Short mmCIF file of C-alpha atoms and ligand atoms in Angstrom, two decimals:
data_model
loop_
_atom_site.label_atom_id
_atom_site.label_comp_id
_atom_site.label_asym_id
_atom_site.label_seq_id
_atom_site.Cartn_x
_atom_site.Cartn_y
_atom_site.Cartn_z
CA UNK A 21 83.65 103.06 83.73
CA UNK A 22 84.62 99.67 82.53
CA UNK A 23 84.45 96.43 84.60
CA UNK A 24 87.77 94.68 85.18
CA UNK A 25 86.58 91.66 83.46
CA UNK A 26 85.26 93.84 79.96
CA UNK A 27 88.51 95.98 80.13
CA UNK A 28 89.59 96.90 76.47
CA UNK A 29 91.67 99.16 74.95
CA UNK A 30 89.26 101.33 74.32
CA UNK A 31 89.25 102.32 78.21
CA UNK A 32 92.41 104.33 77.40
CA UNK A 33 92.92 107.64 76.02
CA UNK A 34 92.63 106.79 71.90
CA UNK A 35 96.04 109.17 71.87
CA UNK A 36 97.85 106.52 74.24
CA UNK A 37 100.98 105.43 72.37
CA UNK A 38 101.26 101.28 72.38
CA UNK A 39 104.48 99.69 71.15
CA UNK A 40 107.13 97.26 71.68
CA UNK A 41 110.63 98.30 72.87
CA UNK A 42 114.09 96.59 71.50
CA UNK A 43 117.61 98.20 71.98
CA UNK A 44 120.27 97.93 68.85
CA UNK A 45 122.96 95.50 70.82
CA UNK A 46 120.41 93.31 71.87
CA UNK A 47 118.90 92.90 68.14
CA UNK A 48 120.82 94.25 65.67
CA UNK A 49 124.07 91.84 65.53
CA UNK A 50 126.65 92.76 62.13
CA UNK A 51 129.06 94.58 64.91
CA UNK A 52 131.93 95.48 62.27
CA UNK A 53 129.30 96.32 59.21
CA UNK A 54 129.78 99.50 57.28
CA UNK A 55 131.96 101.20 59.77
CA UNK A 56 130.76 100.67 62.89
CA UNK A 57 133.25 101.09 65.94
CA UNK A 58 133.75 98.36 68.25
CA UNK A 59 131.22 98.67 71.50
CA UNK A 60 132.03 98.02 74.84
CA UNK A 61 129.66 94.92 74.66
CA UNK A 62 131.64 93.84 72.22
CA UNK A 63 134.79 93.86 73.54
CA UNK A 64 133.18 92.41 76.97
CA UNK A 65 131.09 89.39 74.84
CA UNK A 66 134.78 88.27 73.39
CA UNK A 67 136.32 88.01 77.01
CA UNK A 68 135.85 84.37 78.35
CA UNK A 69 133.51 83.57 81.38
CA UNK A 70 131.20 86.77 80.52
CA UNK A 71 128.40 85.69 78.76
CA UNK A 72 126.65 82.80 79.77
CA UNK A 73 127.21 79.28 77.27
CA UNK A 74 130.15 81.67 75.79
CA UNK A 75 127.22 83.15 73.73
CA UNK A 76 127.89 86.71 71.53
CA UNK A 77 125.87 89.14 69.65
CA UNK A 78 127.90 88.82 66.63
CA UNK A 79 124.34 88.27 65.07
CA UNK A 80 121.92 88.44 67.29
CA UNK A 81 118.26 88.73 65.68
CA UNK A 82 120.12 89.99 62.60
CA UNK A 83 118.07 92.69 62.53
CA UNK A 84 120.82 95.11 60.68
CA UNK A 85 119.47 93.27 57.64
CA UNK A 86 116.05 91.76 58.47
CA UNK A 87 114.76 94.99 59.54
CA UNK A 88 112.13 95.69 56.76
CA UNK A 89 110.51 91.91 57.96
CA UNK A 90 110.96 92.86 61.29
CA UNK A 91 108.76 96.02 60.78
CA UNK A 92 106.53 94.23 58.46
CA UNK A 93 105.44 92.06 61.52
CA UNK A 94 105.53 95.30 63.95
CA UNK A 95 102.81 97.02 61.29
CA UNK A 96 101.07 93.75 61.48
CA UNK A 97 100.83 94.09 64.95
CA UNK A 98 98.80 97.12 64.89
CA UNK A 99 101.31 99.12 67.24
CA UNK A 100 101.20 103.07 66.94
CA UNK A 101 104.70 103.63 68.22
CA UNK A 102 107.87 101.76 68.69
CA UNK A 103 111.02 101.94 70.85
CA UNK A 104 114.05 101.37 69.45
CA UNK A 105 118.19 102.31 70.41
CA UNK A 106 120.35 103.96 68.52
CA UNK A 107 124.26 102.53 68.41
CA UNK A 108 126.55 104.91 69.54
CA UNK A 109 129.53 102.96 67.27
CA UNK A 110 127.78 102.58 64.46
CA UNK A 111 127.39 106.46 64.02
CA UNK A 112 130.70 108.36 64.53
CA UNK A 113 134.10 107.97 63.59
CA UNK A 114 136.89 106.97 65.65
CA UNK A 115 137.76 110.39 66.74
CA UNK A 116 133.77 110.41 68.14
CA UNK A 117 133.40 113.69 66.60
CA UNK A 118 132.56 113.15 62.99
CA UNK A 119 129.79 111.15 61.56
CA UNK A 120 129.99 107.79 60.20
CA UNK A 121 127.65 108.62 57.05
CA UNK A 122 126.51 104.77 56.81
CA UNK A 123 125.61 104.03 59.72
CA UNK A 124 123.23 107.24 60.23
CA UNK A 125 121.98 105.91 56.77
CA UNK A 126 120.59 103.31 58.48
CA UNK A 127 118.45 104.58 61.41
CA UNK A 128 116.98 107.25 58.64
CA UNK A 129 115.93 104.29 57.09
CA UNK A 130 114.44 102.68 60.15
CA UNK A 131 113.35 106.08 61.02
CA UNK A 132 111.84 106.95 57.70
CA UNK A 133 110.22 103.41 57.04
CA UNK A 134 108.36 103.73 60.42
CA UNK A 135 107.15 106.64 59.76
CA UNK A 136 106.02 105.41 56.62
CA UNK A 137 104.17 102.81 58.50
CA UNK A 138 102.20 105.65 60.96
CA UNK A 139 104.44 104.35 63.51
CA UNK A 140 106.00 107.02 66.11
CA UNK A 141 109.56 106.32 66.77
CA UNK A 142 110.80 106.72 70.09
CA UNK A 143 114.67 106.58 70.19
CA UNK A 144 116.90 105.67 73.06
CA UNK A 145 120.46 107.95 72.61
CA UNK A 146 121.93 105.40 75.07
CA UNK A 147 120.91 101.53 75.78
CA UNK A 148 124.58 100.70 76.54
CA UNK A 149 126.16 99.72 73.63
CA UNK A 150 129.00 102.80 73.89
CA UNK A 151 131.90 103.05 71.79
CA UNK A 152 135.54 100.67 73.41
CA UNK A 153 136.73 104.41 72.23
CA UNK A 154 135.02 106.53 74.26
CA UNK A 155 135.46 104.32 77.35
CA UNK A 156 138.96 104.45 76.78
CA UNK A 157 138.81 107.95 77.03
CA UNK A 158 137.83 107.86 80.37
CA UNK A 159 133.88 106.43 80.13
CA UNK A 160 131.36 107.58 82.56
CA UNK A 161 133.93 107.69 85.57
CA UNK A 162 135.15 110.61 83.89
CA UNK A 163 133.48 113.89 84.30
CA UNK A 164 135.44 115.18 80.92
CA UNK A 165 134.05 112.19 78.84
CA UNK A 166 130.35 113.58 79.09
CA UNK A 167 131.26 116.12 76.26
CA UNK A 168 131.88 113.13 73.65
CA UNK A 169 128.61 112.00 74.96
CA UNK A 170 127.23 115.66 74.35
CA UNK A 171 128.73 115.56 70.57
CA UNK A 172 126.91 112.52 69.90
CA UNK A 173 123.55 113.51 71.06
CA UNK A 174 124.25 116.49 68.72
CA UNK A 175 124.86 114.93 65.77
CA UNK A 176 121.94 112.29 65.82
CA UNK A 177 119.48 114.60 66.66
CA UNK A 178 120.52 117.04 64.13
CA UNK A 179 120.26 114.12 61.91
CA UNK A 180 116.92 112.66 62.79
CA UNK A 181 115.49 115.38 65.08
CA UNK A 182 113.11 116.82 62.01
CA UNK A 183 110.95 113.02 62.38
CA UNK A 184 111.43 111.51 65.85
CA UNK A 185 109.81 113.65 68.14
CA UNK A 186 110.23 110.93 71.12
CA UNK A 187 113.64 110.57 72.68
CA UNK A 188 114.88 108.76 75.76
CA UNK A 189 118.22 110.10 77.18
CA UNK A 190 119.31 107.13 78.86
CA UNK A 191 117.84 103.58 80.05
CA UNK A 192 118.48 102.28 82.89
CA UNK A 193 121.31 104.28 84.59
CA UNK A 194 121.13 101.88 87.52
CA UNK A 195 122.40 98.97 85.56
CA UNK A 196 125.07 100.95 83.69
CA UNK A 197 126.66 102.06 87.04
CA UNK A 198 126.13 98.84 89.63
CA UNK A 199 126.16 95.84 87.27
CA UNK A 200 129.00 97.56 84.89
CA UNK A 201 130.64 98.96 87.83
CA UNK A 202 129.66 97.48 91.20
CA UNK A 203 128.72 94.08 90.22
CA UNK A 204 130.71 93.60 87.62
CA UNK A 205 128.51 91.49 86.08
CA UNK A 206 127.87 93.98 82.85
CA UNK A 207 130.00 95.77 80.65
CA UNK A 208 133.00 97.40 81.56
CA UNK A 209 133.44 94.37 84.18
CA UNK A 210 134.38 96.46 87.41
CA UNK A 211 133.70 96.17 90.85
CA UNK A 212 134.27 99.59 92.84
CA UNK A 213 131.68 101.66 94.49
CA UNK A 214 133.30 104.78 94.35
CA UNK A 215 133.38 104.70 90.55
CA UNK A 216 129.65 103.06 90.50
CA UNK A 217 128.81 106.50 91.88
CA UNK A 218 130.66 108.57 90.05
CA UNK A 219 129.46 106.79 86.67
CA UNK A 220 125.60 107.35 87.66
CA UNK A 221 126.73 110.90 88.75
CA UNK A 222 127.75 111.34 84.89
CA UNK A 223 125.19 109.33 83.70
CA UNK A 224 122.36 112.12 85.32
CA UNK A 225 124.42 115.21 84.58
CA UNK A 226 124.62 114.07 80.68
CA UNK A 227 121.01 113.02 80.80
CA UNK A 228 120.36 116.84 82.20
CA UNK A 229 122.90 118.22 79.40
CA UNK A 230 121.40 116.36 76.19
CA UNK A 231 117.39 118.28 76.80
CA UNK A 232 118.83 121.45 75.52
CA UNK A 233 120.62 120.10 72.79
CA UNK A 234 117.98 117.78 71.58
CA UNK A 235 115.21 120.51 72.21
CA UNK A 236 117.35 122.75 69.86
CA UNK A 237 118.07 120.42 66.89
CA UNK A 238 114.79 118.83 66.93
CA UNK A 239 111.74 120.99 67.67
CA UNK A 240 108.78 120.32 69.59
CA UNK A 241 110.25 116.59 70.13
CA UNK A 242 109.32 115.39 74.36
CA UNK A 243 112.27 114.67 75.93
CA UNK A 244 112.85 112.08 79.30
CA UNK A 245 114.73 109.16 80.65
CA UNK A 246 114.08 105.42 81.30
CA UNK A 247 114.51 104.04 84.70
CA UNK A 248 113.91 100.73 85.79
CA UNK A 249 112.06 101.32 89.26
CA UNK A 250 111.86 98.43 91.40
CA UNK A 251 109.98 98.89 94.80
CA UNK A 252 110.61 97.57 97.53
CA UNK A 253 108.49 95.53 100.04
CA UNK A 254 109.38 94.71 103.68
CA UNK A 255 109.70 91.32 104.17
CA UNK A 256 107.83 91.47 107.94
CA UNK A 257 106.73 94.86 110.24
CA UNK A 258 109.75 94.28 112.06
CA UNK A 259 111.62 98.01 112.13
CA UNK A 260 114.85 96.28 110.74
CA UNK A 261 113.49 95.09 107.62
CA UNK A 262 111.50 98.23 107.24
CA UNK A 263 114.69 99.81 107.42
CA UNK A 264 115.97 97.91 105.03
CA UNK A 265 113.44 98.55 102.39
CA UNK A 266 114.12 102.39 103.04
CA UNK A 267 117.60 101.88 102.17
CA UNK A 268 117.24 99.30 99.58
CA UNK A 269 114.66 102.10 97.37
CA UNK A 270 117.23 104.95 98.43
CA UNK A 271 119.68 103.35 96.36
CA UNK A 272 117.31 102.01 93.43
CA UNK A 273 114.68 104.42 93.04
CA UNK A 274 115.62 107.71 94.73
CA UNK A 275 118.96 107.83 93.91
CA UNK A 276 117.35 108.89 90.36
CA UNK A 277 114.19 110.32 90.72
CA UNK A 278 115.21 112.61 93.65
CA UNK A 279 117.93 114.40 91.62
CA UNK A 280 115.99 114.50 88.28
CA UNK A 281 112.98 116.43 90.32
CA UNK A 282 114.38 119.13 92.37
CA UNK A 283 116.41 117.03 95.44
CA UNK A 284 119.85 116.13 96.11
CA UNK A 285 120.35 112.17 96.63
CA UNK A 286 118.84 111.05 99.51
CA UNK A 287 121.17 111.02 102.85
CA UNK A 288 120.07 107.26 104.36
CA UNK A 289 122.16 105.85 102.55
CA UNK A 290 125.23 107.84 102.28
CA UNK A 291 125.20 107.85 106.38
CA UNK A 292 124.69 103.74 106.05
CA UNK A 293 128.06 103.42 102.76
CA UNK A 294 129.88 105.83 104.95
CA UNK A 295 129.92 103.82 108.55
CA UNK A 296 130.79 100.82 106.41
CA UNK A 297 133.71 102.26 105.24
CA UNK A 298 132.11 102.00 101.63
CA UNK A 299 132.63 106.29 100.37
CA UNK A 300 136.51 106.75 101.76
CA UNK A 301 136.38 109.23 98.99
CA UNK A 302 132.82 110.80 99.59
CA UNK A 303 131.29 111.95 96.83
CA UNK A 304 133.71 114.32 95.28
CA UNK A 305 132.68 114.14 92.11
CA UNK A 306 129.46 116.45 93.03
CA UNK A 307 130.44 119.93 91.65
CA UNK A 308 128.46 123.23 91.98
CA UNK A 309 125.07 123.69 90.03
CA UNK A 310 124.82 119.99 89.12
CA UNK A 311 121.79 119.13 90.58
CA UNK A 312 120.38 122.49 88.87
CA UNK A 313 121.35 120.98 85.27
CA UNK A 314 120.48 117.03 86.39
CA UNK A 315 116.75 118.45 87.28
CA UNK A 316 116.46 120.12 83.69
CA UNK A 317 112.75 119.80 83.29
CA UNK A 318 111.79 117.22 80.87
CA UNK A 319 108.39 116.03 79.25
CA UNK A 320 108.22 113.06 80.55
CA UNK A 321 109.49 109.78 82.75
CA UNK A 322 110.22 106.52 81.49
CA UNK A 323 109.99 103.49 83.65
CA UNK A 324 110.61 100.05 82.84
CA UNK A 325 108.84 97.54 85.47
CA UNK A 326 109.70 94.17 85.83
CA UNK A 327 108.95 93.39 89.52
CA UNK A 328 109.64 94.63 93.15
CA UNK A 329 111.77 93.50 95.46
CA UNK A 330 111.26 91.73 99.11
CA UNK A 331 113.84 93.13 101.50
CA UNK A 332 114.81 91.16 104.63
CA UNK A 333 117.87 92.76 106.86
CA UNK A 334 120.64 90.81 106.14
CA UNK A 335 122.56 92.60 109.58
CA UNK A 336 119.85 91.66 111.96
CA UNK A 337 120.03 87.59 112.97
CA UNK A 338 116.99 85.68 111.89
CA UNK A 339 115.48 84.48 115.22
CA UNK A 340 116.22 88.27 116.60
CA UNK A 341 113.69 89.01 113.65
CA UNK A 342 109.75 88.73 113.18
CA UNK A 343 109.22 85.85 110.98
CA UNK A 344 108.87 86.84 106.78
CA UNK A 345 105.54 88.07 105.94
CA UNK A 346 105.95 88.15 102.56
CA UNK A 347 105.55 84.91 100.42
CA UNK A 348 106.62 86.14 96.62
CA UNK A 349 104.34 84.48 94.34
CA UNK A 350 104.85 83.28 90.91
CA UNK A 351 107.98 83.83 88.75
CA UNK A 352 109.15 84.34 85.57
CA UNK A 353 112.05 81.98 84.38
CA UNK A 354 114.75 85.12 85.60
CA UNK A 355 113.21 84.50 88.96
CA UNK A 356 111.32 87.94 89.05
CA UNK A 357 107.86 87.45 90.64
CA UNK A 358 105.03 88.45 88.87
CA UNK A 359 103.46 91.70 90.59
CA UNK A 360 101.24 93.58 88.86
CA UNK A 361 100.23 95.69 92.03
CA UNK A 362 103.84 96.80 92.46
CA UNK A 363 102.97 98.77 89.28
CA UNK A 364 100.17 100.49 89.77
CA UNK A 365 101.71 101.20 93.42
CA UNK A 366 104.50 102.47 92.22
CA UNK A 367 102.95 104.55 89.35
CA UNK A 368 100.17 106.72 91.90
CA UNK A 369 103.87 106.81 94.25
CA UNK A 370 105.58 108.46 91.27
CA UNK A 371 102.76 110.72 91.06
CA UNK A 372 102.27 111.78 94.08
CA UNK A 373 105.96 112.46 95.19
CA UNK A 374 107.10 113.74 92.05
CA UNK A 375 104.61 115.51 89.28
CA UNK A 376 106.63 114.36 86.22
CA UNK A 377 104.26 115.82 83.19
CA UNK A 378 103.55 112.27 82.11
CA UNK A 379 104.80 109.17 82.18
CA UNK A 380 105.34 106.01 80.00
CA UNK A 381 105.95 102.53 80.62
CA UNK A 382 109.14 101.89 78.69
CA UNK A 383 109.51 98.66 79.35
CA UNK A 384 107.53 95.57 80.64
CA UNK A 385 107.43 91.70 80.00
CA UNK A 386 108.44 88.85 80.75
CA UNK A 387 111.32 85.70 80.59
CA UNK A 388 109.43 81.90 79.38
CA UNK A 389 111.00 79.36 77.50
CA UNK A 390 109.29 79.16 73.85
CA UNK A 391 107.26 75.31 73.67
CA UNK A 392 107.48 74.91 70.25
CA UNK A 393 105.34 71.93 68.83
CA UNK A 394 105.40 70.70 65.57
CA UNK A 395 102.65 73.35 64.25
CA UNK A 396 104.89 75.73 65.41
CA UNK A 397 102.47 77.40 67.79
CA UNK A 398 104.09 79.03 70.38
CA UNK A 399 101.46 79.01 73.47
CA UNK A 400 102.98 81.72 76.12
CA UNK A 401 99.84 81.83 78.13
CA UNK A 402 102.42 82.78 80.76
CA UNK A 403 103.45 85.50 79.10
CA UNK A 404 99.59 86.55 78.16
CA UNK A 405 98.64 86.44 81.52
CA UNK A 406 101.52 88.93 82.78
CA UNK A 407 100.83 91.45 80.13
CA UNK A 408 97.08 91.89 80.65
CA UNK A 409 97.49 91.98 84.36
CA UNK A 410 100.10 94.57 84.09
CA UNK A 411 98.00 96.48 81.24
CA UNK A 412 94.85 96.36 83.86
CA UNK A 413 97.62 97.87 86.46
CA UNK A 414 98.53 100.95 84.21
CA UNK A 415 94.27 101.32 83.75
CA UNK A 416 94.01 101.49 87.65
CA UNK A 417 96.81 104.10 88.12
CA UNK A 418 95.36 106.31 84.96
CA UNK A 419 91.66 105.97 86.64
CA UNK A 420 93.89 107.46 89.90
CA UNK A 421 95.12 110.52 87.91
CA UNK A 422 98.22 109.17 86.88
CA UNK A 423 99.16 110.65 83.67
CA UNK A 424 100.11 107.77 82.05
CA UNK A 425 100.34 108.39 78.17
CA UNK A 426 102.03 105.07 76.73
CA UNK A 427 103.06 101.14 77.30
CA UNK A 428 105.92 99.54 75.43
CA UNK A 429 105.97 95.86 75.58
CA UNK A 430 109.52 94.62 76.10
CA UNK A 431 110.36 92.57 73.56
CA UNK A 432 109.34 92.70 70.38
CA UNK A 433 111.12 89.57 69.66
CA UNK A 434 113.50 87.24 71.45
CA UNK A 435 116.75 88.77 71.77
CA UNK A 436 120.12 88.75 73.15
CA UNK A 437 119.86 89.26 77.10
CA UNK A 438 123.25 90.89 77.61
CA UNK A 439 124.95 88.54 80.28
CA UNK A 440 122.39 86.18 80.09
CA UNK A 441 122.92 85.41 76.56
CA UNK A 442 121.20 84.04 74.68
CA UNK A 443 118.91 82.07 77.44
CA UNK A 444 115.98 84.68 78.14
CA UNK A 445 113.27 84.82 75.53
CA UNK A 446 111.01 88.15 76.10
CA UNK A 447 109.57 88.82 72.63
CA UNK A 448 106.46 88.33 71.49
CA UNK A 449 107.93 86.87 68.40
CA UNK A 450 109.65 83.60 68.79
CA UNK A 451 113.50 84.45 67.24
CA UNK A 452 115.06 80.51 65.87
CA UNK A 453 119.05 82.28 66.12
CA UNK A 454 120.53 79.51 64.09
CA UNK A 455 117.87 80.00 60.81
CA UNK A 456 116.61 83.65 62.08
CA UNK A 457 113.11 82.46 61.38
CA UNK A 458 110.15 84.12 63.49
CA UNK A 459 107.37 82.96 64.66
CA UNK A 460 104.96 84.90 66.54
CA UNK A 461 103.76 83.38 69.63
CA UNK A 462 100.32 83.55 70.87
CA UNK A 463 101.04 86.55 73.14
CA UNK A 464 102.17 88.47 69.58
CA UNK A 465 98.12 87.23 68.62
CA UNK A 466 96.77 88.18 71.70
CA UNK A 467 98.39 91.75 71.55
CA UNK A 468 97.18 92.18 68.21
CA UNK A 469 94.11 91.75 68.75
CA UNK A 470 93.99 93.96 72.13
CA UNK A 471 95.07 96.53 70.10
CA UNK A 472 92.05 95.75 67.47
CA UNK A 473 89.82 96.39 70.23
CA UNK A 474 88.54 92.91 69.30
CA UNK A 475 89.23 91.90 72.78
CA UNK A 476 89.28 92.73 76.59
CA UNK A 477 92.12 91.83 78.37
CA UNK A 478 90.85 88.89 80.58
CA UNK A 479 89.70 87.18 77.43
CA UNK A 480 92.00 84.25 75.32
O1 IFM B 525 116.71 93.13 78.08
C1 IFM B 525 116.66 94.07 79.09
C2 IFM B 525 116.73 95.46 78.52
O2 IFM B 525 117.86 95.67 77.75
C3 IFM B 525 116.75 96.49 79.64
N1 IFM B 525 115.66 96.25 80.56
C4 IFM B 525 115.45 94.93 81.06
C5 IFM B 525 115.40 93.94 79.90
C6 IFM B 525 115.18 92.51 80.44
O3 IFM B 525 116.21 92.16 81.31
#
């Protein structure tokens, strides 16, 4: 048994996978090369007031091209597995049933290279970036649409199913459906509940569609989904902001992981969208057998952690309310509070309420501003300090049972934070967009060499 303080890598299984996680839009920029389709990121980047400082991925990290340097640096690193996203655009044709031969070209090469490298690749199908095209045809509102979905799936893991054995159905349904759709705030730009619903309704029954068809075309590959889980915290005992929690995880956690188990979706909060005159339409779109194909078993369950969340009832007047409890503590520059506990909380929760054969962390970092001084040392002690006290958090859950089997840093480098631009830097490589330099910053150092073994994780 280790002590906290001597904690090293070593503590973990030697088979547990360690890697960074990117996604192609965020990294890979060159949206027209070689054939590609236009992406509904795309077409929402152009439209004015979308993207913070009018910023675009028309670049990005220009990873399209620099992605032998980019992989030179991951190597470096001393990672044994890497997450990555395939483009939907860049592989199919405009009819989204034959291949674009180029652009699978590519992601054998990335595929191939890794490989290469002794580095597992574990590929996202969907982080997103989905063909203007297939939207058109109805998107994710559109029961129908899941087929061109289904065709896709087919024909990249018929192309790259004989190496990857790792693949991620979707990430993050959550923000798909209520920033895309509810919010508005994402890509395609709506605001309607009834479609937010019936988008993550589509999302989960394509999710439970794609594990036969990737289990066929690429054998003895482990097959799951990434969520981002965010628990949530009353703010006081009171019973109104306990309530409010309930509801508040109904809608952010179980919405997902109830289906994708065995359940249907949980009833709180229908009864609480229904007497606010939220569902006129209920929830139609739920046809026979679908939560028999959504719970197709998988291998495993992805969850990206950030933070949780402190829920105070907004319906219930503050002096008719016990006074907050909860004082967040720090934050990262998004404004998510650093809560390490909310991991390994949420990890012996997962375990206990749902079984899933294992589990990885598919994403987890954090958003600082790069101080770059003149010797170009980048010191993100910020940055260090989140990821060892969220590494220490997975080592608590494992020592409770949890089957924890891998952690993906998110990012490798600084990328392109959808809405946010260009203005969140997660990587542990420092990105310069105008020369596309990189510099990795001291967390990149400090990985490295907790992945050496040269280090525990309290140590600088
Ligand atoms: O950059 C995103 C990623 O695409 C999905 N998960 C959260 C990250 C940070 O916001």
């Amino acid at each position: 048994m280790y002590k906290i303080k001597d904690m090293k890598k070593r503590d973990f299984n030697p088979r547990f996978k360690w890697g960074t996680a990117t996604s192609s839009f965020q990294i890979e920029g060159n949206i027209d090369a070689d054939g590609k389709l236009e992406s509904i990121w795309d077409r929402f980047a152009k439209t004015p007031g979308k993207i913070k400082d009018t910023e675009h991925a028309e670049i990005a990290c220009d990873h399209y091209n620099l992605w032998k340097e980019d992989f030179d640096l991951l190597e470096k690193l001393g990672v044994n597995s890497y997450r990555f996203s395939i483009s939907w655009p860049r592989v199919v044709q405009s009819d989204l049933k034959q291949e674009n031969p180029k652009g699978i070209e590519y992601y054998d090469r990335l595929v191939d290279d890794l490989l290469s490298r002794n580095i597992d690749p574990f590929v996202t199908l969907n982080h997103w970036d989905i063909p203007q095209e297939f939207q058109e045809k109805g998107g994710w509102v559109d029961r129908e649409s899941i087929e061109y979905f289904l065709d896709y799936v087919d024909i990249i893991t018929n192309n790259l199913g004989d190496r990857v054995k790792n693949w991620i159905t979707h990430n993050e349904p959550w923000i798909i459906a209520y920033l895309g759709y509810n919010e508005g705030t994402h890509a395609p730009g709506h605001k309607s509940l009834e479609k937010t619903l019936a988008v993550n309704h589509h999302l989960l029954l394509s999710h439970g569609l794609s594990v036969p068809i990737i289990r066929e075309n690429s054998k003895d590959s482990k097959v799951g989904i990434a969520l981002n889980l965010n628990p949530a915290y009353p703010a006081s005992s009171s019973e109104a902001d306990i309530k409010a929690a309930q509801l508040f995880d109904e809608y952010f956690n179980a919405w997902y992981l109830e289906p994708l188990y065995g359940n249907q979706y949980p009833e709180n909060i229908i009864k609480s969208w229904k007497n606010e005159g939220k569902l006129t339409q209920g929830l139609d779109f739920i046809k026979d057998d679908d939560f028999k194909v959504i719970s197709e078993p998988t291998d495993f369950l992805g969850i990206n952690y950030y933070s949780r969340a402190i829920i105070r009832c907004s319906k219930t007047e503050k002096h008719k309310n016990l006074p907050v409890e909860i004082v967040p503590g720090e934050k990262t520059k998004f404004d998510w509070e650093v809560f390490p506990q909310g991991l390994e909380e949420l990890l012996v929760r997962i375990n206990k309420d749902y079984s899933p054969k294992s589990i990885f962390i598919t994403e987890n970092g954090a958003s600082y501003d790069s101080d770059i001084q003149e010797t170009e040392d980048i010191n993100d002690v910020k940055r260090i300090e989140y990821l060892e006290s969220h590494i220490h958090a997975c080592k608590k859950a494992v020592d409770q049972g949890v089957p924890l089997q891998g952690y993906f840093c998110w990012s490798l480098m600084d990328n392109f934070e959808w809405a946010e631009g260009l203005n969140h830097r997660f990587g542990l490589i420092h990105v310069d967009f105008d020369t596309q330099k990189r510099i990795p910053k001291r967390s990149y150092k400090w990985y490295q060499k907790f992945l050496k073994d040269e280090i525990n994780i309290y140590q600088k």
